[in-house]
CSV table of C-alpha atoms in Angstrom, one decimal:
chain,number,residue,atom,x,y,z
A,236,ALA,CA,80.9,99.0,17.9
A,237,PHE,CA,81.9,98.4,21.5
A,238,ALA,CA,79.8,96.3,23.9
A,239,VAL,CA,79.3,97.9,27.3
A,240,PRO,CA,79.2,95.1,30.0
A,241,ASN,CA,76.4,95.1,32.5
A,242,ARG,CA,78.8,94.3,35.3
A,243,LEU,CA,82.4,95.2,36.1
A,244,ARG,CA,84.9,92.5,35.7
A,245,PRO,CA,86.6,91.5,39.0
A,246,GLY,CA,89.8,93.4,38.0
A,247,SER,CA,87.8,96.5,37.3
A,248,ARG,CA,86.0,96.2,40.7
A,249,LEU,CA,89.4,96.2,42.5
A,250,LEU,CA,90.5,99.2,40.5
A,251,TRP,CA,87.4,101.2,41.5
A,252,SER,CA,87.9,100.1,45.1
A,253,LEU,CA,91.5,101.4,45.1
A,254,ILE,CA,90.3,104.7,43.5
A,255,SER,CA,87.7,105.0,46.2
A,256,LEU,CA,90.2,104.4,49.0
A,257,ILE,CA,92.7,106.9,47.5
A,258,ALA,CA,89.9,109.5,47.2
A,259,VAL,CA,88.9,108.9,50.9
A,260,ALA,CA,92.5,109.1,51.9
A,261,LEU,CA,93.0,112.4,50.1
A,262,ILE,CA,89.9,113.8,51.7
A,263,VAL,CA,91.2,112.8,55.1
A,264,LEU,CA,94.6,114.2,54.5
A,265,ALA,CA,93.1,117.4,53.2
A,266,GLY,CA,91.0,117.6,56.4
A,267,ALA,CA,94.0,116.9,58.6
A,268,GLN,CA,96.1,119.5,56.8
A,269,PHE,CA,93.3,122.0,57.2
A,270,VAL,CA,93.1,121.2,61.0
A,271,ALA,CA,96.9,121.4,61.3
A,272,ASN,CA,97.1,124.7,59.5
A,273,THR,CA,94.4,126.0,61.8
A,274,GLN,CA,96.3,124.8,64.8
A,275,LEU,CA,99.5,126.4,63.5
A,276,ILE,CA,97.7,129.7,63.0
A,277,GLN,CA,96.3,129.6,66.5
A,278,ALA,CA,99.7,128.7,68.0
A,279,ASP,CA,101.3,131.5,66.1
A,280,ALA,CA,98.7,133.9,67.4
A,281,ASP,CA,99.2,132.8,71.0
A,282,TYR,CA,103.0,133.0,70.6
A,283,ARG,CA,102.8,136.6,69.3
A,284,LEU,CA,100.5,137.5,72.1
A,285,GLY,CA,103.0,136.0,74.6
A,286,GLN,CA,105.8,138.1,73.0
A,287,GLY,CA,103.7,141.3,73.4
A,288,TYR,CA,103.0,140.5,77.1
A,289,GLU,CA,106.7,139.7,77.7
A,290,ALA,CA,107.9,143.0,76.1
A,291,ALA,CA,105.4,145.0,78.1
A,292,ALA,CA,106.4,143.2,81.3
A,293,GLY,CA,110.1,144.0,80.6
A,294,GLN,CA,109.2,147.7,80.4
A,295,ASN,CA,107.3,147.7,83.7
A,296,VAL,CA,109.8,145.7,85.7
A,297,THR,CA,112.3,148.5,85.8
A,298,SER,CA,110.4,150.4,88.5
A,299,THR,CA,109.1,149.3,91.8
A,300,THR,CA,105.9,151.3,91.2
A,301,THR,CA,105.0,149.2,88.2
A,302,LEU,CA,106.5,145.9,89.4
A,303,GLN,CA,103.2,144.2,90.3
A,304,VAL,CA,101.9,145.2,86.8
A,305,ALA,CA,105.0,143.5,85.4
A,306,GLU,CA,104.4,140.3,87.4
A,307,ALA,CA,100.8,140.1,86.2
A,308,THR,CA,101.9,140.7,82.6
A,309,TYR,CA,104.6,138.0,82.9
A,310,GLN,CA,101.8,135.6,84.0
A,311,GLY,CA,99.9,136.5,80.8
A,312,ALA,CA,103.0,135.8,78.7
A,313,ILE,CA,103.6,132.4,80.4
A,314,ALA,CA,100.0,131.4,79.8
A,315,SER,CA,100.1,132.6,76.1
A,316,TYR,CA,103.4,130.7,75.4
A,317,GLN,CA,101.9,127.6,77.0
A,318,ASP,CA,98.7,127.9,74.9
A,319,ALA,CA,101.0,128.2,71.8
A,320,ILE,CA,102.7,124.9,72.7
A,321,ASN,CA,99.4,123.2,73.4
A,322,ALA,CA,97.9,124.4,70.1
A,323,LEU,CA,100.7,123.0,68.0
A,324,PRO,CA,99.9,119.8,66.0
A,325,THR,CA,101.3,116.7,67.7
A,326,TRP,CA,103.3,115.8,64.6
A,327,ASN,CA,104.8,119.3,64.3
A,328,GLY,CA,108.6,119.3,63.9
A,329,THR,CA,111.2,120.5,66.4
A,330,PRO,CA,112.1,124.0,65.3
A,331,ILE,CA,108.9,125.9,66.2
A,332,TYR,CA,108.2,123.8,69.3
A,333,ASP,CA,111.8,124.3,70.4
A,334,GLU,CA,111.5,128.1,69.9
A,335,TYR,CA,108.2,128.3,71.9
A,336,ARG,CA,109.7,126.4,74.8
A,337,LEU,CA,112.8,128.7,74.8
A,338,PHE,CA,110.5,131.7,75.2
A,339,LEU,CA,108.4,130.0,77.8
A,340,GLY,CA,111.4,129.1,79.9
A,341,LYS,CA,113.0,132.5,79.4
A,342,THR,CA,109.8,134.2,80.6
A,343,TYR,CA,109.6,132.0,83.7
A,344,LEU,CA,113.1,133.1,84.5
A,345,GLU,CA,112.3,136.8,83.9
A,346,TYR,CA,109.2,136.4,86.1
A,347,ALA,CA,111.3,134.8,88.9
A,348,ASN,CA,113.7,137.8,88.7
A,349,ALA,CA,110.8,140.2,89.0
A,350,LEU,CA,109.5,138.3,92.0
A,351,GLU,CA,113.0,138.5,93.5
A,352,LEU,CA,113.0,142.3,93.1
A,353,ASP,CA,109.5,142.4,94.7
A,354,LEU,CA,110.9,140.4,97.6
A,355,GLN,CA,113.9,142.7,98.0
A,356,HIS,CA,111.8,145.8,98.1
A,357,THR,CA,108.7,144.3,99.8
A,358,VAL,CA,106.4,145.6,97.2
A,359,SER,CA,103.8,142.8,97.7
A,360,GLN,CA,103.1,140.8,100.8
A,361,SER,CA,102.1,137.8,98.7
A,362,VAL,CA,105.5,137.2,97.2
A,363,THR,CA,107.6,134.7,99.2
A,364,PRO,CA,110.9,133.0,98.7
A,365,SER,CA,109.1,129.7,98.1
A,366,LEU,CA,107.2,131.3,95.2
A,367,VAL,CA,110.4,132.5,93.6
A,368,THR,CA,112.0,129.1,94.0
A,369,GLN,CA,108.9,127.4,92.6
A,370,THR,CA,109.0,129.7,89.5
A,371,LEU,CA,112.7,128.9,89.0
A,372,GLN,CA,112.0,125.2,89.2
A,373,GLU,CA,109.3,125.6,86.6
A,374,ALA,CA,111.7,127.4,84.3
A,375,LEU,CA,114.4,124.7,84.9
A,376,ALA,CA,111.9,122.0,84.0
A,377,VAL,CA,111.0,123.7,80.7
A,378,PHE,CA,114.7,124.2,79.8
A,379,GLN,CA,115.7,120.6,80.8
A,380,SER,CA,112.8,119.2,78.7
A,381,ALA,CA,113.8,121.3,75.7
A,382,SER,CA,117.4,120.3,76.1
A,383,HIS,CA,116.4,116.6,76.2
A,384,SER,CA,114.4,117.0,73.1
A,385,ASN,CA,117.0,119.0,71.2
A,386,PRO,CA,120.4,118.3,72.9
A,387,LEU,CA,122.4,120.1,70.1
A,388,ASN,CA,120.9,123.5,70.8
A,389,PRO,CA,123.4,125.5,72.8
A,390,ASP,CA,120.7,128.0,74.0
A,391,HIS,CA,119.3,125.3,76.3
A,392,PRO,CA,122.3,124.8,78.5
A,393,ARG,CA,123.1,128.5,78.2
A,394,ASN,CA,119.6,129.4,79.7
A,395,ILE,CA,120.0,126.7,82.3
A,396,ALA,CA,123.3,128.4,83.3
A,397,LYS,CA,121.7,131.8,83.6
A,398,LEU,CA,118.9,130.3,85.7
A,399,TYR,CA,121.4,128.8,88.1
A,400,VAL,CA,123.2,132.1,88.4
A,401,SER,CA,119.9,133.8,89.4
A,402,TRP,CA,119.1,130.9,91.8
A,403,ALA,CA,122.6,131.2,93.4
A,404,GLN,CA,121.9,134.8,94.3
A,405,LEU,CA,118.3,134.3,95.5
A,406,ALA,CA,118.9,134.5,99.2
A,407,GLY,CA,121.1,137.5,99.1
A,408,GLY,CA,124.5,137.6,100.8
A,409,THR,CA,127.1,135.1,99.6
A,410,PRO,CA,125.9,133.3,96.5
A,411,ALA,CA,125.2,129.5,96.7
A,412,LEU,CA,128.4,127.8,95.5
A,413,ASP,CA,126.6,124.6,94.4
A,414,LYS,CA,124.4,126.6,92.1
A,415,LEU,CA,127.3,128.5,90.7
A,416,ARG,CA,129.1,125.2,90.0
A,417,LEU,CA,126.0,124.0,88.1
A,418,ALA,CA,126.0,127.3,86.1
A,419,ASP,CA,129.7,126.8,85.3
A,420,ALA,CA,129.1,123.3,84.1
A,421,SER,CA,126.1,124.4,81.9
A,422,PHE,CA,128.1,127.2,80.3
A,423,GLN,CA,130.9,124.6,79.6
A,424,GLN,CA,128.3,122.5,77.8
A,425,ALA,CA,126.9,125.5,75.9
A,426,ALA,CA,130.5,126.5,74.8
A,427,ARG,CA,131.2,123.0,73.6
A,428,LEU,CA,128.0,123.1,71.5
A,429,ALA,CA,128.8,126.6,70.1
A,430,PRO,CA,132.6,126.9,70.2
A,431,HIS,CA,132.6,130.1,68.2
A,432,ASN,CA,130.0,132.0,70.3
A,433,ALA,CA,131.9,134.9,72.0
A,434,ASP,CA,128.8,135.9,74.1
A,435,ILE,CA,128.7,132.5,75.8
A,436,LEU,CA,132.3,132.8,76.8
A,437,ASP,CA,131.7,136.3,78.1
A,438,GLU,CA,128.8,135.1,80.2
A,439,TRP,CA,130.8,132.2,81.4
A,440,SER,CA,133.6,134.5,82.6
A,441,ALA,CA,131.1,136.3,84.7
A,442,VAL,CA,130.3,133.1,86.7
A,443,ASN,CA,134.1,132.6,87.3
A,444,MET,CA,134.4,136.2,88.5
A,445,THR,CA,131.4,135.8,90.8
A,446,ILE,CA,132.9,132.6,92.4
A,447,GLY,CA,136.3,134.3,92.7
A,448,ASP,CA,134.8,137.4,94.4
A,449,SER,CA,132.6,135.4,96.7
A,450,PHE,CA,135.1,132.7,97.7
A,451,PRO,CA,138.6,134.2,98.3
A,452,SER,CA,140.4,130.9,98.3
A,453,GLU,CA,139.3,130.4,94.7
A,454,ALA,CA,139.9,134.0,93.5
A,455,ARG,CA,143.1,133.4,91.5
A,456,THR,CA,142.0,130.2,89.9
A,457,GLN,CA,138.6,131.6,88.9
A,458,TYR,CA,140.0,134.8,87.5
A,459,ALA,CA,142.5,132.9,85.5
A,460,LEU,CA,139.6,130.9,84.0
A,461,ALA,CA,137.8,134.2,83.3
A,462,LEU,CA,140.8,135.6,81.6
A,463,THR,CA,141.1,132.5,79.4
A,464,HIS,CA,137.4,132.7,78.4
A,465,LEU,CA,137.6,136.5,77.6
A,466,THR,CA,140.8,136.3,75.7
A,467,HIS,CA,139.3,133.5,73.5
A,468,ALA,CA,136.1,135.6,73.1
A,469,LEU,CA,138.1,138.6,71.9
A,470,GLU,CA,139.9,136.3,69.4
A,471,LEU,CA,136.5,135.3,68.0
A,472,PHE,CA,134.9,138.7,68.0
A,473,PRO,CA,137.6,141.5,68.3
A,474,ALA,CA,134.9,144.3,68.4
A,475,ASP,CA,132.9,142.9,71.3
A,476,SER,CA,132.4,145.9,73.7
A,477,SER,CA,131.2,143.7,76.6
A,478,VAL,CA,134.4,141.6,76.4
A,479,PHE,CA,136.5,144.7,76.7
A,480,ARG,CA,134.4,145.9,79.7
A,481,ASP,CA,134.8,142.6,81.5
A,482,LEU,CA,138.5,142.3,80.7
A,483,GLY,CA,138.8,145.5,82.6
A,484,TYR,CA,137.4,143.8,85.7
A,485,VAL,CA,139.8,140.9,85.3
A,486,TYR,CA,142.9,143.1,84.9
A,487,ASN,CA,141.8,145.3,87.8
A,488,ARG,CA,141.6,142.1,90.0
A,489,TYR,CA,145.0,141.0,88.7
A,490,ALA,CA,146.4,144.4,89.8
A,491,GLU,CA,145.0,143.8,93.3
A,492,PHE,CA,146.6,140.3,93.4
A,493,ALA,CA,150.0,141.9,92.4
A,494,LEU,CA,149.7,144.6,95.2
A,495,ALA,CA,148.9,141.9,97.7
A,496,ALA,CA,152.1,140.1,96.6
A,497,HIS,CA,154.1,143.4,97.0
A,498,GLN,CA,154.7,143.7,93.2
A,499,PRO,CA,153.9,147.4,92.5
A,500,ALA,CA,155.4,147.4,89.0
A,501,ALA,CA,153.2,144.4,87.9
A,502,ALA,CA,150.2,146.1,89.6
A,503,HIS,CA,150.8,149.3,87.6
A,504,ARG,CA,150.9,147.3,84.3
A,505,TYR,CA,147.6,145.6,85.2
A,506,TYR,CA,145.9,148.8,86.2
A,507,LEU,CA,146.9,150.3,82.8
A,508,LEU,CA,145.4,147.2,81.1
A,509,ALA,CA,142.2,147.6,83.2
A,510,ARG,CA,141.9,151.3,82.2
A,511,ASP,CA,142.5,150.6,78.5
A,512,ASN,CA,140.0,147.8,78.3
A,513,TRP,CA,137.4,149.7,80.3
A,514,LEU,CA,137.8,152.7,78.0
A,515,GLN,CA,137.5,150.5,74.9
A,516,GLY,CA,134.3,149.0,76.3
A,517,ILE,CA,132.8,152.5,77.0
A,518,GLN,CA,133.8,153.8,73.6
A,519,ARG,CA,132.4,150.8,71.8
A,520,GLY,CA,129.0,151.2,73.6
A,521,ALA,CA,129.1,148.3,76.2
A,522,THR,CA,126.1,148.0,78.5
A,523,ASN,CA,126.3,148.5,82.2
A,524,THR,CA,129.3,150.7,82.0
A,525,ALA,CA,128.0,152.9,84.9
A,526,ARG,CA,129.4,150.3,87.3
A,527,VAL,CA,132.8,151.1,85.8
A,528,TYR,CA,132.8,154.8,86.8
A,529,PRO,CA,133.7,154.3,90.5
A,530,ARG,CA,136.5,151.9,89.5
A,531,LEU,CA,137.9,154.3,87.0
A,532,THR,CA,137.6,157.1,89.5
A,533,TYR,CA,139.6,155.1,92.0
A,534,LEU,CA,142.1,153.9,89.5
A,535,TYR,CA,142.9,157.4,88.1
A,536,TYR,CA,142.9,159.1,91.6
A,537,THR,CA,144.8,156.6,93.7
A,538,GLN,CA,147.0,154.6,91.2
A,539,LEU,CA,147.6,156.8,88.2
A,540,LYS,CA,147.4,160.2,90.0
A,541,ASP,CA,145.4,161.6,87.1
A,542,TYR,CA,143.1,163.9,89.1
A,543,CYS,CA,141.4,165.5,86.1
A,544,ALA,CA,140.4,162.1,84.6
A,545,ALA,CA,139.2,161.0,88.1
A,546,ALA,CA,137.0,164.0,88.3
A,547,GLN,CA,135.6,163.3,84.8
A,548,TYR,CA,134.5,159.9,85.8
A,549,SER,CA,133.2,161.2,89.1
A,550,GLN,CA,130.9,163.5,87.2
A,551,LEU,CA,129.7,160.7,85.1
A,552,GLY,CA,129.2,158.6,88.2
A,553,LEU,CA,127.0,161.4,89.8
A,554,GLN,CA,125.0,161.5,86.6
A,555,ALA,CA,124.5,157.8,86.7
A,556,ILE,CA,123.4,157.9,90.3
A,557,THR,CA,120.8,160.6,89.4
A,558,SER,CA,119.5,158.6,86.5
A,559,GLY,CA,119.3,155.4,88.6
A,560,ALA,CA,121.9,153.6,86.5
A,561,LEU,CA,124.2,153.4,89.5
A,562,ALA,CA,123.0,152.4,93.0
A,563,ASP,CA,124.0,154.5,96.0
A,564,SER,CA,121.5,153.7,98.8
A,565,THR,CA,123.8,155.1,101.5
A,566,GLY,CA,124.9,158.2,99.6
A,567,ASN,CA,128.6,157.4,100.3
A,568,LEU,CA,129.4,156.9,96.7
A,569,GLY,CA,128.0,160.3,95.7
A,570,ARG,CA,129.9,162.0,98.5
A,571,THR,CA,133.1,160.3,97.4
A,572,PHE,CA,132.6,161.6,93.8
A,573,GLN,CA,132.0,165.1,95.2
A,574,GLN,CA,135.3,164.9,97.2
A,575,VAL,CA,137.2,163.8,94.2
A,576,ILE,CA,135.8,166.6,92.1
A,577,ALA,CA,136.7,169.1,94.8
A,578,GLN,CA,140.2,167.8,95.1
A,579,ALA,CA,140.6,167.9,91.3
A,580,LYS,CA,139.8,171.6,91.3
A,581,THR,CA,142.7,172.2,93.6
A,582,HIS,CA,144.9,170.7,90.8
A,583,ARG,CA,143.4,173.3,88.4
A,584,CYS,CA,141.3,170.7,86.5
A,585,GLN,CA,138.4,172.1,84.5
A,586,VAL,CA,135.5,170.2,86.1
A,587,GLY,CA,131.9,170.8,85.0
A,588,PRO,CA,129.9,174.0,85.6
């Protein structure tokens, strides 16, 4: 038979104390995990709501008649993304938090662009340049904070670069060179973090071309940089339609440089390269190709003397004006297209109906 002691030995008392502490700790941990899971669920719900608002705003921002609706919807998206960030547990790791801040900063930038459109078209009297600037500053603060927390994510300097591009063009007219320099530096940082990303190189080349077009003394240097970035991008991703489209702009500019230097043979070679790259971009489905139609019309008509091809792209240009894909506020572009088509008919080109 075993004797059952009336009291626990000292060692047994310590054991039971440890068991009690472990039990309490497990209960606390379980409670904390439950709270954390609840917070994550709430954060995810707010995040998805923000995505819905942002998508709806993107659809409404395309028309001045629904621009104010888009602005209000962007405000809802910003509030939802901020709620998602606030709902996350304080110990939550970087990935989700980083993603939420990316979307918050991106939406601030989209909202600022919508406000800029409002300002240009005077849709609302309440939108002022200072409001646009304030919104851009809020976006910049989000991106910079995210970049500081996760300095290896190339999306942060990439978004900062895009923000500075928008900021540079805020006042209209000649873009602000200091902001374009900041955009250039940010794209350089993004490319260093993601050396195999062709899209970053393509976007970077656009900054170089903007500087070159806006400041003639830098045109050759900046277009040489753009050509370097685009050539590397094509090596990384040979099927990138946007790179072909943008190479067309670079070679077209090189043709202009050659003409200015009285080098017609070189200019002709560059015009052919511009044509070939633009056509590749169109065939591969590049976006924003409507802006290429006037250039192809000019190239075919004045440089290559292919009047039938010039008429073909004039027709596409007229269609783009009708659909709103190509701006023609004065009507001059449309009249030029019509004149090219009329001239092409005298060369026995089969042009439309």
